[in-house]
Amino acid sequence: MNSQRYRAPMSRRSFVKGLAAAGAGLPAFSMSARSSFAADAASAYAGAAIDWKQFAGQTITVAGAIHPWSNAITPLLPDFTKLTGINVVTDFQLETTYLSAIPIRLARGSATPDVCMFTSYGQGISGGWLEPLNAYYSNKSLTDLGWYDESDLIKTARTFSLWSDGERYGFTITSEAMTLFINGDALAAKGLPVPQTFDELLATAEAVKTNEVSGIAMRAQAGGNSTPPAMGFVFSYGGDMVKDNKAAFASPEGIAAIDMYGRLLSRAGPVGVGSYEWYQVLDDFLQGRTAMAIDSSNFATDISNPAKSHVTKQARFAAFPHLPGRTPIPFMSHWQACINAKSKNKQAAFLFLQWATSKPTSLQTAAAGLATTRLSAWSSEAFQNAFGRQAAEAALTNLQNADVDRAKAILFHPQSRSIQDVFMIGVNEVVSGAKSAKTAMTAAAEKANAAIRG
């Protein structure tokens, strides 16, 4: 599982062993597709010691980004209403629009949405916007912990939502880690293996770049939403984004990491890469306009779909690159769904989140290719068919190599967004050649620490 070169798809037995290493042994409950699930759906939920109808007649609003999770959960909402009598109104927007709007909405004290996809955890907790959930978990009329089975969650998902005091303010709803995507034909044409180290990545990207095809595509837009790949570089070079409540990416390790990031994109990146967000990275790879890319493992669903991708057959998935003799530390995250502290339907919202992240629901969303937080869903044939078995292997490797504490240090910081914004402005300056990595990271860290000090 730790080999970083492309291998033939692993056997189901090997994949299950990898899942066990990610967190726990797999439960016996497993189904493949929604059609085979449907006949047993009622009994699956009936097995919970919960009165699913206790809030019948209430209406909750679920807000979030247009995202694989929202795409996967939306078709199942009529099933939730049938099970509980709770009506669900959805409010899904483009990701950048949503991420800008939701903090403003919650800060104003709006009672809606009741449930929201959320990333700025520290800001939401310090602002009092998110409902603490431990009391709901311990309420036996709302929760059947035996049925919910938290041991079935991927290891990082079990601890990701925990705040420093042990309180929980959200449910993890997806799993992703930065992954290397490769157009196998582009590398084979040059007789090149899948790169493992950062130096090999740079040499390979330069070797395969042509006038029509870039060597590598990654995010470089000057804004906080573009940070995940670059943060994985910082972590893998031994650096931190935040340490001891200070921006730490101007360390020698951080500077070296961003210097490499800049060299990759300035020498082998696409034209106009300074404006690239994840949308452009994914589109370039799907259209065969780049030989390699680094971004979210969740891209695999689109890459493996021949209706969307021109490179389905030649696409390969690999572990994040590393320094010689060191383990890679890709950036990882779990999208979370939280309850608005001002919601008037908090218990119904909690019931929704428990349903949405349960084993039976996760098996259905996984069949649509969603990388859920459930080991049982990851092991299902339907998920592996939709996501791609080799893509799932690479994603699991990257999740295992990730450092959840490093990721949480930046993601859960109350000033997370402003820190990420100035960091990525600096990265953009390095990619464009406007500044050296040392100058850009030093200036960015100074601005970030000024924001932290207030």
mmCIF file of C-alpha atoms in Angstrom, residues 43-397:
data_model
loop_
_atom_site.group_PDB
_atom_site.id
_atom_site.type_symbol
_atom_site.label_atom_id
_atom_site.label_comp_id
_atom_site.label_asym_id
_atom_site.label_seq_id
_atom_site.Cartn_x
_atom_site.Cartn_y
_atom_site.Cartn_z
ATOM 1 C CA SER A 43 -35.229 -3.020 7.727
ATOM 2 C CA ALA A 44 -31.788 -1.335 7.732
ATOM 3 C CA TYR A 45 -33.162 1.819 9.345
ATOM 4 C CA ALA A 46 -35.694 -0.081 11.443
ATOM 5 C CA GLY A 47 -32.733 -1.744 13.153
ATOM 6 C CA ALA A 48 -31.970 1.525 14.928
ATOM 7 C CA ALA A 49 -33.493 2.093 18.359
ATOM 8 C CA ILE A 50 -34.710 5.509 17.189
ATOM 9 C CA ASP A 51 -38.224 6.860 16.618
ATOM 10 C CA TRP A 52 -37.599 8.188 13.114
ATOM 11 C CA LYS A 53 -41.052 9.839 13.050
ATOM 12 C CA GLN A 54 -40.643 11.913 16.224
ATOM 13 C CA PHE A 55 -40.198 15.174 14.275
ATOM 14 C CA ALA A 56 -42.627 14.460 11.445
ATOM 15 C CA GLY A 57 -44.036 17.630 9.917
ATOM 16 C CA GLN A 58 -40.949 19.769 10.497
ATOM 17 C CA THR A 59 -39.013 21.286 7.603
ATOM 18 C CA ILE A 60 -35.259 21.750 7.575
ATOM 19 C CA THR A 61 -33.055 23.622 5.127
ATOM 20 C CA VAL A 62 -29.770 22.021 4.080
ATOM 21 C CA ALA A 63 -27.243 24.409 2.518
ATOM 22 C CA GLY A 64 -23.905 23.720 0.945
ATOM 23 C CA ALA A 65 -21.684 23.735 -2.090
ATOM 24 C CA ILE A 66 -22.461 22.077 -5.392
ATOM 25 C CA HIS A 67 -20.203 19.170 -4.647
ATOM 26 C CA PRO A 68 -20.063 15.360 -4.933
ATOM 27 C CA TRP A 69 -21.747 15.082 -1.518
ATOM 28 C CA SER A 70 -24.660 17.353 -2.418
ATOM 29 C CA ASN A 71 -24.994 15.585 -5.779
ATOM 30 C CA ALA A 72 -25.068 12.168 -4.085
ATOM 31 C CA ILE A 73 -27.380 13.000 -1.174
ATOM 32 C CA THR A 74 -30.004 15.002 -3.081
ATOM 33 C CA PRO A 75 -31.603 12.014 -4.894
ATOM 34 C CA LEU A 76 -32.010 10.253 -1.533
ATOM 35 C CA LEU A 77 -33.843 13.073 0.240
ATOM 36 C CA PRO A 78 -37.315 11.725 -0.646
ATOM 37 C CA ASP A 79 -36.302 8.503 1.136
ATOM 38 C CA PHE A 80 -35.419 10.519 4.242
ATOM 39 C CA THR A 81 -38.761 12.311 4.159
ATOM 40 C CA LYS A 82 -40.585 8.999 3.757
ATOM 41 C CA LEU A 83 -38.657 7.534 6.706
ATOM 42 C CA THR A 84 -39.023 10.515 9.058
ATOM 43 C CA GLY A 85 -41.815 12.778 7.846
ATOM 44 C CA ILE A 86 -39.268 15.630 7.870
ATOM 45 C CA ASN A 87 -39.270 17.775 4.734
ATOM 46 C CA VAL A 88 -35.927 18.959 3.349
ATOM 47 C CA VAL A 89 -35.342 22.163 1.393
ATOM 48 C CA THR A 90 -31.941 22.401 -0.300
ATOM 49 C CA ASP A 91 -29.828 25.493 -0.976
ATOM 50 C CA PHE A 92 -26.713 24.464 -2.899
ATOM 51 C CA GLN A 93 -24.469 27.045 -4.599
ATOM 52 C CA LEU A 94 -21.182 27.144 -6.467
ATOM 53 C CA GLU A 95 -18.434 26.390 -3.958
ATOM 54 C CA THR A 96 -16.665 29.764 -4.043
ATOM 55 C CA THR A 97 -19.985 31.613 -3.760
ATOM 56 C CA TYR A 98 -21.155 29.413 -0.904
ATOM 57 C CA LEU A 99 -17.913 29.620 1.087
ATOM 58 C CA SER A 100 -18.041 33.423 0.915
ATOM 59 C CA ALA A 101 -21.721 33.657 1.826
ATOM 60 C CA ILE A 102 -22.218 31.146 4.648
ATOM 61 C CA PRO A 103 -20.056 32.917 7.308
ATOM 62 C CA ILE A 104 -21.937 36.169 6.678
ATOM 63 C CA ARG A 105 -25.277 34.411 6.955
ATOM 64 C CA LEU A 106 -24.386 32.656 10.208
ATOM 65 C CA ALA A 107 -22.762 35.759 11.723
ATOM 66 C CA ARG A 108 -25.999 37.677 11.176
ATOM 67 C CA GLY A 109 -27.821 35.124 13.310
ATOM 68 C CA SER A 110 -30.071 33.713 10.593
ATOM 69 C CA ALA A 111 -32.126 30.703 11.719
ATOM 70 C CA THR A 112 -31.575 29.087 8.333
ATOM 71 C CA PRO A 113 -30.003 26.982 7.053
ATOM 72 C CA ASP A 114 -30.548 24.363 9.736
ATOM 73 C CA VAL A 115 -27.745 22.188 8.337
ATOM 74 C CA CYS A 116 -24.748 23.591 6.490
ATOM 75 C CA MET A 117 -21.648 22.173 4.859
ATOM 76 C CA PHE A 118 -18.800 23.917 6.662
ATOM 77 C CA THR A 119 -15.031 24.240 6.487
ATOM 78 C CA SER A 120 -14.024 27.217 8.682
ATOM 79 C CA TYR A 121 -14.492 25.184 11.856
ATOM 80 C CA GLY A 122 -12.475 27.397 14.211
ATOM 81 C CA GLN A 123 -14.197 30.549 13.021
ATOM 82 C CA GLY A 124 -17.606 28.923 13.377
ATOM 83 C CA ILE A 125 -16.926 27.668 16.899
ATOM 84 C CA SER A 126 -15.329 30.866 18.183
ATOM 85 C CA GLY A 127 -18.192 32.863 16.660
ATOM 86 C CA GLY A 128 -20.826 30.684 18.356
ATOM 87 C CA TRP A 129 -22.364 29.806 14.998
ATOM 88 C CA LEU A 130 -22.240 26.009 15.325
ATOM 89 C CA GLU A 131 -24.289 23.872 17.672
ATOM 90 C CA PRO A 132 -22.242 21.605 20.015
ATOM 91 C CA LEU A 133 -23.323 18.008 19.438
ATOM 92 C CA ASN A 134 -22.018 15.822 22.277
ATOM 93 C CA ALA A 135 -25.305 16.121 24.169
ATOM 94 C CA TYR A 136 -27.188 14.947 21.084
ATOM 95 C CA TYR A 137 -24.912 11.926 20.717
ATOM 96 C CA SER A 138 -25.620 10.955 24.335
ATOM 97 C CA ASN A 139 -29.408 11.413 23.971
ATOM 98 C CA LYS A 140 -30.762 7.877 23.557
ATOM 99 C CA SER A 141 -34.007 9.106 22.032
ATOM 100 C CA LEU A 142 -32.007 10.652 19.196
ATOM 101 C CA THR A 143 -29.027 8.347 18.774
ATOM 102 C CA ASP A 144 -28.373 4.623 18.681
ATOM 103 C CA LEU A 145 -24.584 4.479 18.855
ATOM 104 C CA GLY A 146 -24.516 0.711 18.401
ATOM 105 C CA TRP A 147 -26.474 0.973 15.169
ATOM 106 C CA TYR A 148 -24.523 4.035 13.981
ATOM 107 C CA ASP A 149 -21.226 2.161 14.626
ATOM 108 C CA GLU A 150 -18.476 4.773 14.751
ATOM 109 C CA SER A 151 -15.879 1.990 14.523
ATOM 110 C CA ASP A 152 -16.844 1.764 10.851
ATOM 111 C CA LEU A 153 -15.533 5.295 10.234
ATOM 112 C CA ILE A 154 -12.124 5.860 8.633
ATOM 113 C CA LYS A 155 -9.643 6.663 11.399
ATOM 114 C CA THR A 156 -9.099 10.298 10.430
ATOM 115 C CA ALA A 157 -12.860 10.835 10.201
ATOM 116 C CA ARG A 158 -13.329 9.667 13.793
ATOM 117 C CA THR A 159 -11.094 12.386 15.196
ATOM 118 C CA PHE A 160 -11.462 15.163 12.624
ATOM 119 C CA SER A 161 -14.571 16.778 14.163
ATOM 120 C CA LEU A 162 -13.223 16.788 17.715
ATOM 121 C CA TRP A 163 -12.419 20.249 19.044
ATOM 122 C CA SER A 164 -9.569 20.682 21.549
ATOM 123 C CA ASP A 165 -11.968 20.264 24.496
ATOM 124 C CA GLY A 166 -13.448 17.036 23.118
ATOM 125 C CA GLU A 167 -16.679 18.644 21.924
ATOM 126 C CA ARG A 168 -18.022 17.848 18.470
ATOM 127 C CA TYR A 169 -19.631 20.456 16.253
ATOM 128 C CA GLY A 170 -20.106 18.531 13.035
ATOM 129 C CA PHE A 171 -20.387 15.261 11.148
ATOM 130 C CA THR A 172 -17.684 14.343 8.652
ATOM 131 C CA ILE A 173 -19.386 13.677 5.319
ATOM 132 C CA THR A 174 -16.552 13.044 2.809
ATOM 133 C CA SER A 175 -12.946 11.869 2.751
ATOM 134 C CA GLU A 176 -10.276 13.285 0.462
ATOM 135 C CA ALA A 177 -6.518 13.636 0.202
ATOM 136 C CA MET A 178 -4.287 15.272 -2.374
ATOM 137 C CA THR A 179 -3.471 12.677 -5.028
ATOM 138 C CA LEU A 180 -1.223 12.545 -8.097
ATOM 139 C CA PHE A 181 -3.123 11.943 -11.348
ATOM 140 C CA ILE A 182 -1.221 10.703 -14.388
ATOM 141 C CA ASN A 183 -2.032 10.330 -18.060
ATOM 142 C CA GLY A 184 -0.295 6.990 -18.527
ATOM 143 C CA ASP A 185 0.004 7.399 -22.289
ATOM 144 C CA ALA A 186 1.882 10.696 -21.944
ATOM 145 C CA LEU A 187 4.494 9.124 -19.667
ATOM 146 C CA ALA A 188 4.692 5.897 -21.681
ATOM 147 C CA ALA A 189 5.454 7.893 -24.831
ATOM 148 C CA LYS A 190 8.644 9.065 -23.137
ATOM 149 C CA GLY A 191 9.343 5.743 -21.430
ATOM 150 C CA LEU A 192 8.956 7.340 -17.995
ATOM 151 C CA PRO A 193 7.775 5.686 -14.767
ATOM 152 C CA VAL A 194 5.374 7.320 -12.326
ATOM 153 C CA PRO A 195 7.420 9.884 -10.378
ATOM 154 C CA GLN A 196 7.843 9.322 -6.664
ATOM 155 C CA THR A 197 9.986 12.193 -5.384
ATOM 156 C CA PHE A 198 9.545 15.914 -5.946
ATOM 157 C CA ASP A 199 12.684 16.057 -8.084
ATOM 158 C CA GLU A 200 11.379 13.194 -10.213
ATOM 159 C CA LEU A 201 8.045 14.994 -10.511
ATOM 160 C CA LEU A 202 9.759 18.133 -11.819
ATOM 161 C CA ALA A 203 11.949 16.211 -14.270
ATOM 162 C CA THR A 204 8.966 14.225 -15.538
ATOM 163 C CA ALA A 205 6.742 17.298 -15.895
ATOM 164 C CA GLU A 206 9.407 19.095 -17.928
ATOM 165 C CA ALA A 207 10.045 16.010 -20.095
ATOM 166 C CA VAL A 208 6.401 15.470 -21.086
ATOM 167 C CA LYS A 209 5.397 19.108 -21.573
ATOM 168 C CA THR A 210 4.573 20.075 -25.157
ATOM 169 C CA ASN A 211 3.100 23.117 -26.834
ATOM 170 C CA GLU A 212 -0.348 21.539 -26.542
ATOM 171 C CA VAL A 213 -0.102 19.662 -23.230
ATOM 172 C CA SER A 214 1.252 20.972 -19.924
ATOM 173 C CA GLY A 215 3.496 18.778 -17.823
ATOM 174 C CA ILE A 216 1.516 19.341 -14.634
ATOM 175 C CA ALA A 217 -1.499 21.343 -13.477
ATOM 176 C CA MET A 218 -2.170 22.471 -9.898
ATOM 177 C CA ARG A 219 -4.078 25.285 -8.249
ATOM 178 C CA ALA A 220 -2.314 28.652 -8.143
ATOM 179 C CA GLN A 221 -5.090 31.222 -7.878
ATOM 180 C CA ALA A 222 -4.379 33.874 -5.236
ATOM 181 C CA GLY A 223 -7.038 32.856 -2.719
ATOM 182 C CA GLY A 224 -7.570 30.514 0.218
ATOM 183 C CA ASN A 225 -9.671 28.023 -1.739
ATOM 184 C CA SER A 226 -6.581 27.096 -3.771
ATOM 185 C CA THR A 227 -4.314 26.085 -0.876
ATOM 186 C CA PRO A 228 -4.734 22.260 -0.521
ATOM 187 C CA PRO A 229 -2.065 21.043 -2.991
ATOM 188 C CA ALA A 230 0.486 23.652 -1.853
ATOM 189 C CA MET A 231 -0.141 22.805 1.804
ATOM 190 C CA GLY A 232 0.680 19.174 1.014
ATOM 191 C CA PHE A 233 4.038 20.350 -0.332
ATOM 192 C CA VAL A 234 4.712 22.272 2.908
ATOM 193 C CA PHE A 235 3.793 19.262 5.063
ATOM 194 C CA SER A 236 5.828 16.812 2.956
ATOM 195 C CA TYR A 237 8.906 19.026 3.205
ATOM 196 C CA GLY A 238 8.537 18.847 7.009
ATOM 197 C CA GLY A 239 6.857 22.207 7.522
ATOM 198 C CA ASP A 240 3.648 23.402 9.133
ATOM 199 C CA MET A 241 1.073 25.968 8.159
ATOM 200 C CA VAL A 242 0.362 26.928 11.779
ATOM 201 C CA LYS A 243 2.385 26.046 14.854
ATOM 202 C CA ASP A 244 2.101 27.430 18.394
ATOM 203 C CA ASN A 245 -0.621 29.798 17.157
ATOM 204 C CA LYS A 246 1.681 31.376 14.588
ATOM 205 C CA ALA A 247 1.911 31.112 10.817
ATOM 206 C CA ALA A 248 4.849 28.761 10.278
ATOM 207 C CA PHE A 249 5.098 28.411 6.494
ATOM 208 C CA ALA A 250 8.053 30.833 6.229
ATOM 209 C CA SER A 251 10.295 28.163 7.786
ATOM 210 C CA PRO A 252 13.190 26.816 5.687
ATOM 211 C CA GLU A 253 11.052 23.745 4.987
ATOM 212 C CA GLY A 254 8.055 25.818 3.902
ATOM 213 C CA ILE A 255 10.171 28.051 1.678
ATOM 214 C CA ALA A 256 11.800 25.029 -0.001
ATOM 215 C CA ALA A 257 8.366 23.478 -0.576
ATOM 216 C CA ILE A 258 6.904 26.558 -2.244
ATOM 217 C CA ASP A 259 10.069 27.064 -4.274
ATOM 218 C CA MET A 260 9.489 23.582 -5.733
ATOM 219 C CA TYR A 261 5.784 24.333 -6.263
ATOM 220 C CA GLY A 262 6.714 27.475 -8.159
ATOM 221 C CA ARG A 263 9.327 25.718 -10.276
ATOM 222 C CA LEU A 264 6.886 22.990 -11.271
ATOM 223 C CA LEU A 265 4.206 25.387 -12.468
ATOM 224 C CA SER A 266 6.448 28.052 -13.973
ATOM 225 C CA ARG A 267 8.482 25.498 -15.959
ATOM 226 C CA ALA A 268 5.862 22.901 -16.810
ATOM 227 C CA GLY A 269 2.446 24.318 -15.920
ATOM 228 C CA PRO A 270 -0.311 25.424 -18.290
ATOM 229 C CA VAL A 271 -0.564 28.908 -19.743
ATOM 230 C CA GLY A 272 -2.451 31.140 -17.302
ATOM 231 C CA VAL A 273 -1.928 28.772 -14.363
ATOM 232 C CA GLY A 274 -1.926 31.752 -11.983
ATOM 233 C CA SER A 275 -5.713 31.841 -12.306
ATOM 234 C CA TYR A 276 -6.192 28.089 -11.818
ATOM 235 C CA GLU A 277 -8.668 26.812 -9.229
ATOM 236 C CA TRP A 278 -9.671 23.151 -8.917
ATOM 237 C CA TYR A 279 -12.194 23.484 -11.747
ATOM 238 C CA GLN A 280 -9.488 24.294 -14.303
ATOM 239 C CA VAL A 281 -7.151 21.588 -12.979
ATOM 240 C CA LEU A 282 -9.837 18.929 -13.295
ATOM 241 C CA ASP A 283 -10.969 20.105 -16.721
ATOM 242 C CA ASP A 284 -7.416 20.106 -18.095
ATOM 243 C CA PHE A 285 -6.885 16.533 -16.930
ATOM 244 C CA LEU A 286 -10.268 15.314 -18.209
ATOM 245 C CA GLN A 287 -9.605 16.850 -21.629
ATOM 246 C CA GLY A 288 -6.061 15.509 -21.893
ATOM 247 C CA ARG A 289 -4.560 19.008 -21.782
ATOM 248 C CA THR A 290 -2.156 18.103 -18.971
ATOM 249 C CA ALA A 291 -0.016 15.013 -18.462
ATOM 250 C CA MET A 292 -0.202 15.133 -14.655
ATOM 251 C CA ALA A 293 -2.144 16.926 -11.955
ATOM 252 C CA ILE A 294 -2.255 17.033 -8.165
ATOM 253 C CA ASP A 295 -5.560 17.677 -6.455
ATOM 254 C CA SER A 296 -8.384 16.051 -4.535
ATOM 255 C CA SER A 297 -8.771 12.277 -4.666
ATOM 256 C CA ASN A 298 -12.474 12.957 -5.259
ATOM 257 C CA PHE A 299 -11.659 13.897 -8.860
ATOM 258 C CA ALA A 300 -11.507 10.167 -9.526
ATOM 259 C CA THR A 301 -15.269 9.914 -9.921
ATOM 260 C CA ASP A 302 -15.210 12.239 -12.936
ATOM 261 C CA ILE A 303 -11.926 10.862 -14.287
ATOM 262 C CA SER A 304 -13.335 7.314 -14.191
ATOM 263 C CA ASN A 305 -16.537 8.377 -15.969
ATOM 264 C CA PRO A 306 -16.153 8.048 -19.764
ATOM 265 C CA ALA A 307 -19.134 10.368 -20.256
ATOM 266 C CA LYS A 308 -17.058 13.190 -18.733
ATOM 267 C CA SER A 309 -13.470 12.136 -19.285
ATOM 268 C CA HIS A 310 -11.366 11.681 -22.399
ATOM 269 C CA VAL A 311 -8.643 9.926 -20.401
ATOM 270 C CA THR A 312 -10.561 7.272 -18.468
ATOM 271 C CA LYS A 313 -8.603 4.363 -19.953
ATOM 272 C CA GLN A 314 -5.120 5.845 -19.575
ATOM 273 C CA ALA A 315 -5.626 7.575 -16.204
ATOM 274 C CA ARG A 316 -3.443 6.401 -13.338
ATOM 275 C CA PHE A 317 -3.546 7.421 -9.680
ATOM 276 C CA ALA A 318 -0.573 7.563 -7.337
ATOM 277 C CA ALA A 319 0.644 8.566 -3.924
ATOM 278 C CA PHE A 320 1.631 12.152 -3.226
ATOM 279 C CA PRO A 321 5.321 12.848 -3.991
ATOM 280 C CA HIS A 322 7.922 12.901 -1.219
ATOM 281 C CA LEU A 323 11.485 13.870 -0.364
ATOM 282 C CA PRO A 324 14.037 11.041 -0.611
ATOM 283 C CA GLY A 325 13.889 8.851 2.474
ATOM 284 C CA ARG A 326 10.773 10.523 3.855
ATOM 285 C CA THR A 327 7.098 9.591 3.864
ATOM 286 C CA PRO A 328 4.810 11.939 1.948
ATOM 287 C CA ILE A 329 2.337 13.935 3.982
ATOM 288 C CA PRO A 330 -0.431 15.025 1.616
ATOM 289 C CA PHE A 331 -3.002 17.508 2.750
ATOM 290 C CA MET A 332 -6.214 15.727 3.694
ATOM 291 C CA SER A 333 -9.601 16.924 4.806
ATOM 292 C CA HIS A 334 -13.120 15.860 5.520
ATOM 293 C CA TRP A 335 -15.939 18.152 4.518
ATOM 294 C CA GLN A 336 -18.217 18.552 7.506
ATOM 295 C CA ALA A 337 -21.904 19.236 7.912
ATOM 296 C CA CYS A 338 -22.876 21.230 10.990
ATOM 297 C CA ILE A 339 -26.038 22.451 12.703
ATOM 298 C CA ASN A 340 -26.716 26.172 12.857
ATOM 299 C CA ALA A 341 -26.718 27.254 16.516
ATOM 300 C CA LYS A 342 -29.723 29.508 15.735
ATOM 301 C CA SER A 343 -31.742 26.753 14.050
ATOM 302 C CA LYS A 344 -35.257 26.196 15.375
ATOM 303 C CA ASN A 345 -35.171 22.540 14.274
ATOM 304 C CA LYS A 346 -31.943 21.284 15.815
ATOM 305 C CA GLN A 347 -33.122 17.806 16.777
ATOM 306 C CA ALA A 348 -34.607 17.181 13.335
ATOM 307 C CA ALA A 349 -31.341 18.459 11.834
ATOM 308 C CA PHE A 350 -29.352 16.043 14.005
ATOM 309 C CA LEU A 351 -31.578 13.169 12.909
ATOM 310 C CA PHE A 352 -30.926 14.150 9.299
ATOM 311 C CA LEU A 353 -27.148 14.139 9.789
ATOM 312 C CA GLN A 354 -27.253 10.782 11.545
ATOM 313 C CA TRP A 355 -29.269 9.357 8.650
ATOM 314 C CA ALA A 356 -27.078 10.986 5.996
ATOM 315 C CA THR A 357 -23.852 9.539 7.427
ATOM 316 C CA SER A 358 -25.184 6.146 8.499
ATOM 317 C CA LYS A 359 -24.028 2.863 6.977
ATOM 318 C CA PRO A 360 -27.083 2.238 4.768
ATOM 319 C CA THR A 361 -27.160 5.800 3.396
ATOM 320 C CA SER A 362 -23.397 5.831 2.873
ATOM 321 C CA LEU A 363 -23.629 2.641 0.829
ATOM 322 C CA GLN A 364 -26.039 4.428 -1.491
ATOM 323 C CA THR A 365 -24.004 7.627 -1.824
ATOM 324 C CA ALA A 366 -20.862 5.544 -2.370
ATOM 325 C CA ALA A 367 -22.601 3.784 -5.259
ATOM 326 C CA ALA A 368 -22.711 7.225 -6.906
ATOM 327 C CA GLY A 369 -18.934 7.446 -6.480
ATOM 328 C CA LEU A 370 -18.861 9.543 -3.305
ATOM 329 C CA ALA A 371 -15.818 8.974 -1.098
ATOM 330 C CA THR A 372 -17.677 8.724 2.185
ATOM 331 C CA THR A 373 -16.223 8.341 5.660
ATOM 332 C CA ARG A 374 -17.411 4.724 5.962
ATOM 333 C CA LEU A 375 -15.124 1.708 5.634
ATOM 334 C CA SER A 376 -18.103 -0.472 4.686
ATOM 335 C CA ALA A 377 -18.922 1.884 1.819
ATOM 336 C CA TRP A 378 -15.310 2.005 0.594
ATOM 337 C CA SER A 379 -15.252 -1.798 0.412
ATOM 338 C CA SER A 380 -18.450 -2.059 -1.628
ATOM 339 C CA GLU A 381 -18.257 -3.177 -5.248
ATOM 340 C CA ALA A 382 -20.510 -0.304 -6.300
ATOM 341 C CA PHE A 383 -18.098 2.304 -4.934
ATOM 342 C CA GLN A 384 -15.035 0.674 -6.443
ATOM 343 C CA ASN A 385 -16.780 0.465 -9.809
ATOM 344 C CA ALA A 386 -17.826 4.119 -9.722
ATOM 345 C CA PHE A 387 -14.629 5.533 -8.223
ATOM 346 C CA GLY A 388 -12.167 3.111 -9.784
ATOM 347 C CA ARG A 389 -10.363 0.399 -7.839
ATOM 348 C CA GLN A 390 -6.864 1.772 -8.471
ATOM 349 C CA ALA A 391 -8.048 5.318 -7.704
ATOM 350 C CA ALA A 392 -9.479 4.070 -4.403
ATOM 351 C CA GLU A 393 -6.159 2.383 -3.586
ATOM 352 C CA ALA A 394 -4.226 5.620 -4.176
ATOM 353 C CA ALA A 395 -6.745 7.688 -2.202
ATOM 354 C CA LEU A 396 -6.529 5.273 0.713
ATOM 355 C CA THR A 397 -2.714 5.393 0.638
#
